[in-house]
Coordinates of C-alpha atoms and ligand atoms in Angstrom, one line a residue:
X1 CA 49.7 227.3 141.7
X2 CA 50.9 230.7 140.6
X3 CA 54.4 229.8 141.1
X4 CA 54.8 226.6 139.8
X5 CA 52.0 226.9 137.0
X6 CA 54.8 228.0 134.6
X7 CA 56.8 224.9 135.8
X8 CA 54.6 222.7 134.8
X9 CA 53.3 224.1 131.3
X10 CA 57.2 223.6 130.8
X11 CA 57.3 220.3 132.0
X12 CA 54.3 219.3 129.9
X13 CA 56.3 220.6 126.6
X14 CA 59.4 218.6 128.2
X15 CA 57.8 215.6 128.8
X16 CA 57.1 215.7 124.9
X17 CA 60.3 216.7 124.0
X18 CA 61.3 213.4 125.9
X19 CA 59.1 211.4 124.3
X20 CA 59.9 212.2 120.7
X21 CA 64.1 212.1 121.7
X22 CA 63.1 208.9 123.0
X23 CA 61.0 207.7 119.9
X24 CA 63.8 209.3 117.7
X25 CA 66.8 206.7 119.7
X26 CA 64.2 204.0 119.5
X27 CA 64.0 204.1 115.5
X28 CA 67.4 202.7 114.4
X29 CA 67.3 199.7 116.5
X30 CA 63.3 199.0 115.2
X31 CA 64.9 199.5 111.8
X32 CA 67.7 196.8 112.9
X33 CA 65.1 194.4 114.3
X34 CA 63.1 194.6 111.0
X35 CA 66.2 193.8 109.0
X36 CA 66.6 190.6 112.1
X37 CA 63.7 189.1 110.5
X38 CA 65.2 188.5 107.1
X39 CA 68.1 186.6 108.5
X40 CA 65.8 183.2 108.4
X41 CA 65.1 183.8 104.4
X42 CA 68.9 184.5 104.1
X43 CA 70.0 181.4 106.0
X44 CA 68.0 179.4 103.9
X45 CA 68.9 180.8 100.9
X46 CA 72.4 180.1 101.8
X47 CA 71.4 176.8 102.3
X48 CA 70.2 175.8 99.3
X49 CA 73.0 178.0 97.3
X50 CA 75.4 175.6 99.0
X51 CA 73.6 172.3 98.2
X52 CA 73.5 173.5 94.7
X53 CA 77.0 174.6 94.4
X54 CA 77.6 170.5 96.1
X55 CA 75.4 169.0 93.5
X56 CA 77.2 170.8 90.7
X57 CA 80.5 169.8 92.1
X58 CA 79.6 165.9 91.7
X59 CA 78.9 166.8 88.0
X60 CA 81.8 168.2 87.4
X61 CA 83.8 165.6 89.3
X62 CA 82.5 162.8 87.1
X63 CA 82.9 165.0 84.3
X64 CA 86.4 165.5 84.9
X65 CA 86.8 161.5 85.3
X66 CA 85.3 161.0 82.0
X67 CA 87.8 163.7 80.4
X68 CA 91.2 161.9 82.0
X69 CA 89.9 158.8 81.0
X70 CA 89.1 160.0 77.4
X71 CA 93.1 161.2 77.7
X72 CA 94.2 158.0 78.6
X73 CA 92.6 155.7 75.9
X74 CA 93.7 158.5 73.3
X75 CA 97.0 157.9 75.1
X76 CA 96.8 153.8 74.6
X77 CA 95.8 154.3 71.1
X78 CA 98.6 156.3 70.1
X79 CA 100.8 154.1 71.8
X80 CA 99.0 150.8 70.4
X81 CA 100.4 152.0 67.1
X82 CA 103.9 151.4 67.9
X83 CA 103.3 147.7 69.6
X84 CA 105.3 144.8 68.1
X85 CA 103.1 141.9 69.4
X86 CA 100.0 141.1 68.9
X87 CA 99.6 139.8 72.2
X88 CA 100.5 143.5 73.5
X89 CA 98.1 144.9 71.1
X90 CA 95.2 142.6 73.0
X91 CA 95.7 143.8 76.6
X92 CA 96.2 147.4 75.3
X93 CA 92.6 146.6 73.9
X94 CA 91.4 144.9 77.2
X95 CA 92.8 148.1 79.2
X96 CA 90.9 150.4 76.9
X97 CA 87.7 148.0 77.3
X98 CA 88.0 148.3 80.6
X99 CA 88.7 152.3 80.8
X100 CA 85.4 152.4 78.6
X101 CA 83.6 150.7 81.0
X102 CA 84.5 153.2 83.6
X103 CA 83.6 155.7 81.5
X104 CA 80.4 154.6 81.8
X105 CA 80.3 154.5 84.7
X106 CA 81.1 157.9 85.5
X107 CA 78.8 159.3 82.6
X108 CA 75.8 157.2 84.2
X109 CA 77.0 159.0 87.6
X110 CA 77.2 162.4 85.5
X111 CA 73.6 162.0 84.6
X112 CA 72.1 161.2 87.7
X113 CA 73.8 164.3 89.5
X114 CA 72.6 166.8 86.8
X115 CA 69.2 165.3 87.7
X116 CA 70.7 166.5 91.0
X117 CA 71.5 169.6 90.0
X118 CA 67.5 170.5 89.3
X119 CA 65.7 170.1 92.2
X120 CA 67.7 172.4 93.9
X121 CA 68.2 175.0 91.5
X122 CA 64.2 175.0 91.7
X123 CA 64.7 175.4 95.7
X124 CA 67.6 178.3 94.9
X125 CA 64.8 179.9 93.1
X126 CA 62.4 179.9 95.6
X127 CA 64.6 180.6 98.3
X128 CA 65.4 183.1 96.5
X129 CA 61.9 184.6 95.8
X130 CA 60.5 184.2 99.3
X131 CA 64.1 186.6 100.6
X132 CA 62.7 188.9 97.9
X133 CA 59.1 189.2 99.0
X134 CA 60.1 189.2 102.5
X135 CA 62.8 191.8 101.9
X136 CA 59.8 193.8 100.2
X137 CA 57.6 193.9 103.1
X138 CA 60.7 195.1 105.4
X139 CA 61.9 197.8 103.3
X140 CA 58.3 198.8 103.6
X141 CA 57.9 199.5 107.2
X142 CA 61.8 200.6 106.9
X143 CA 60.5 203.7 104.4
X144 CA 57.8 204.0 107.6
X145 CA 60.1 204.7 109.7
X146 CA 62.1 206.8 108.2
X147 CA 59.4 209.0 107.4
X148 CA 57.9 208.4 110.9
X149 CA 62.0 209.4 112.0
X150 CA 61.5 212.7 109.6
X151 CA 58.0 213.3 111.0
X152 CA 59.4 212.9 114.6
X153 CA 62.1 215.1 113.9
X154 CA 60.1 218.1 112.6
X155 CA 57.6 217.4 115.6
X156 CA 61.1 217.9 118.2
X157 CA 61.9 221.3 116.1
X158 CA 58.5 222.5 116.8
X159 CA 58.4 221.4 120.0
X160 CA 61.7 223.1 121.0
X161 CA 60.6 226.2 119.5
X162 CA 57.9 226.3 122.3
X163 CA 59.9 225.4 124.9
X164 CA 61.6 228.1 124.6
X165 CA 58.8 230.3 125.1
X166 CA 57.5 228.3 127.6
X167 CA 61.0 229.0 129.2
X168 CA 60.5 232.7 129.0
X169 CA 57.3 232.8 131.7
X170 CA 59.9 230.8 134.6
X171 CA 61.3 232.7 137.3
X172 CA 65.2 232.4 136.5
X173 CA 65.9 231.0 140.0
X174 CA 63.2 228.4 139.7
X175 CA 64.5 227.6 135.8
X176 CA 67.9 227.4 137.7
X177 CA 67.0 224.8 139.9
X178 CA 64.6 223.1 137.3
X179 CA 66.9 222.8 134.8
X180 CA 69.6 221.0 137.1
X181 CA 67.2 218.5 138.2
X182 CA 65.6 217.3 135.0
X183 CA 68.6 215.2 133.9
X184 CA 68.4 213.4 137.4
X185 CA 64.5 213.0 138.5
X186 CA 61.7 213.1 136.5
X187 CA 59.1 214.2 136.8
X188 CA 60.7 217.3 138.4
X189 CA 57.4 219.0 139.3
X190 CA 55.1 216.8 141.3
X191 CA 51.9 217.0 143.4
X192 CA 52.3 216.7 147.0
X193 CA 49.1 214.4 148.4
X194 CA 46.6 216.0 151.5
X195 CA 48.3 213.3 153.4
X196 CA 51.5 215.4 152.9
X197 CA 53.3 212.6 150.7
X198 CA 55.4 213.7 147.9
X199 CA 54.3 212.2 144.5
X200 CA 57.6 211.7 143.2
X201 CA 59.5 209.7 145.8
X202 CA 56.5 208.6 148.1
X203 CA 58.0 210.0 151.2
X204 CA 56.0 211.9 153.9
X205 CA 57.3 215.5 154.1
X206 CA 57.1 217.3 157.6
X207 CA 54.0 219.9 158.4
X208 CA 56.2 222.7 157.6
X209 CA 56.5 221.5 153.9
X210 CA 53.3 221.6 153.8
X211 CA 52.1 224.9 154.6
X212 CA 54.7 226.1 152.5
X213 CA 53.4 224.7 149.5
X214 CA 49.6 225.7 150.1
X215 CA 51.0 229.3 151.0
X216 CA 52.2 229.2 147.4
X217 CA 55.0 231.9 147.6
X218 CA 58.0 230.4 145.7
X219 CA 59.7 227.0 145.0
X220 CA 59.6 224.6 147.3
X221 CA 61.3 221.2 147.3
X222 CA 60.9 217.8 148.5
X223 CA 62.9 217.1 151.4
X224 CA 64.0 213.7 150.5
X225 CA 64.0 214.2 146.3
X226 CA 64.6 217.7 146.1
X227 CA 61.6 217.6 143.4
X228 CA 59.1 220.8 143.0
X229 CA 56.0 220.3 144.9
X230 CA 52.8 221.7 144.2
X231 CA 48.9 221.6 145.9
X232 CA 46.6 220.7 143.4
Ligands
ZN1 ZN1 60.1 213.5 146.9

């Protein structure tokens, strides 16, 4: 164990180092999936911000048809002035009676859209209200992990810093060979079973592996993996 002891109290503080670089990678997406769940209050709010914007469009519509056809009596009025007949002056009146009518028309239609117009502003509102409160409860666990991000982060710095005297204890040769493995197998330090099976790719090694690893005099690897193995 003398050999590969300092191996694996390295790997222990790598396998942390891992963890954290993992944890850190993780936390921007877990932020994105947090700000995922607001897209249903923003959809909806959308929603009803168009169906207002619709219903306030029909009220402006009639109240455009009620201001041309306020134009065009004023028009006929001014223009009644100048008739010779009296018969003229009569179906100017008619065509205003008429226009008056639609006026009416269009007013009574003006009316029942602003009643529109309510109901959804009320469902703007809450629309709106529920995005708010949702969007509170995200930033929340957003300000989480940020400070779980910072926390992390400091926890990585510390953890480096005893890596590297962890480092200092490994036989150059062996950190050599560690070192070049760790960003291809992992675990790079494993047990080797009694029945001679290595723990990291579940192959059988050959005797002679074996007794080299319970004579415990310097690195040897896995035949198949090429991981560390060690007797526990
Ligand atoms: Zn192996």
């Amino acid at each position: 164990m003398s050999v590969v002891q300092p191996l694996l109290d390295l790997q222990e503080i790598d396998g942390r180092v891992r963890d954290l670089q993992q944890e850190i990678r993780d936390i921007p997406q877990r932020k994105a999936q947090e700000q995922e769940r607001l897209n249903g209050a923003r959809e909806a709010l959308a929603r009803a911000q168009a169906e207002l914007k619709n219903a306030q469009m029909r009220v402006h519509e009639a109240e455009l048809e009620v201001k041309a056809r306020r134009e065009k009596i004023l028009s006929l009025k001014q223009n009644q002035v100048s008739l010779k007949t009296n018969k003229e002056f009569q179906i100017f009146n008619l065509e205003i009676a008429k226009i008056e009518g639609e006026i009416e028309s269009y007013e009574a239609r003006q009316i029942a859209a602003m009643d529109d117009v309510i109901p959804v502003k009320h469902k703007v509102a809450e629309a709106d209200a529920k995005l708010k409160e949702e969007q509170a409860v995200v930033d929340g666990y957003v300000a989480e992990l940020d400070a779980r991000l910072a926390a992390v982060q400091a926890e990585l710095a510390t953890t480096e810093t005893q890596r590297a005297e962890a480092a200092k204890s490994v036989d150059p040769k062996a950190m050599l060979y560690y070192e070049r493995l760790r960003t291809k197998r992992w675990p790079v330090v494993v047990s080797l079973q009694p029945d001679g099976v290595c723990n990291g790719c579940h192959l059988v090694q050959p005797p002679s592996v074996g007794q080299m690893v319970r004579r415990n005099q310097g690195i040897v690897a896995c035949q198949m993996c090429g991981r560390i193995l060690y007797m526990i």
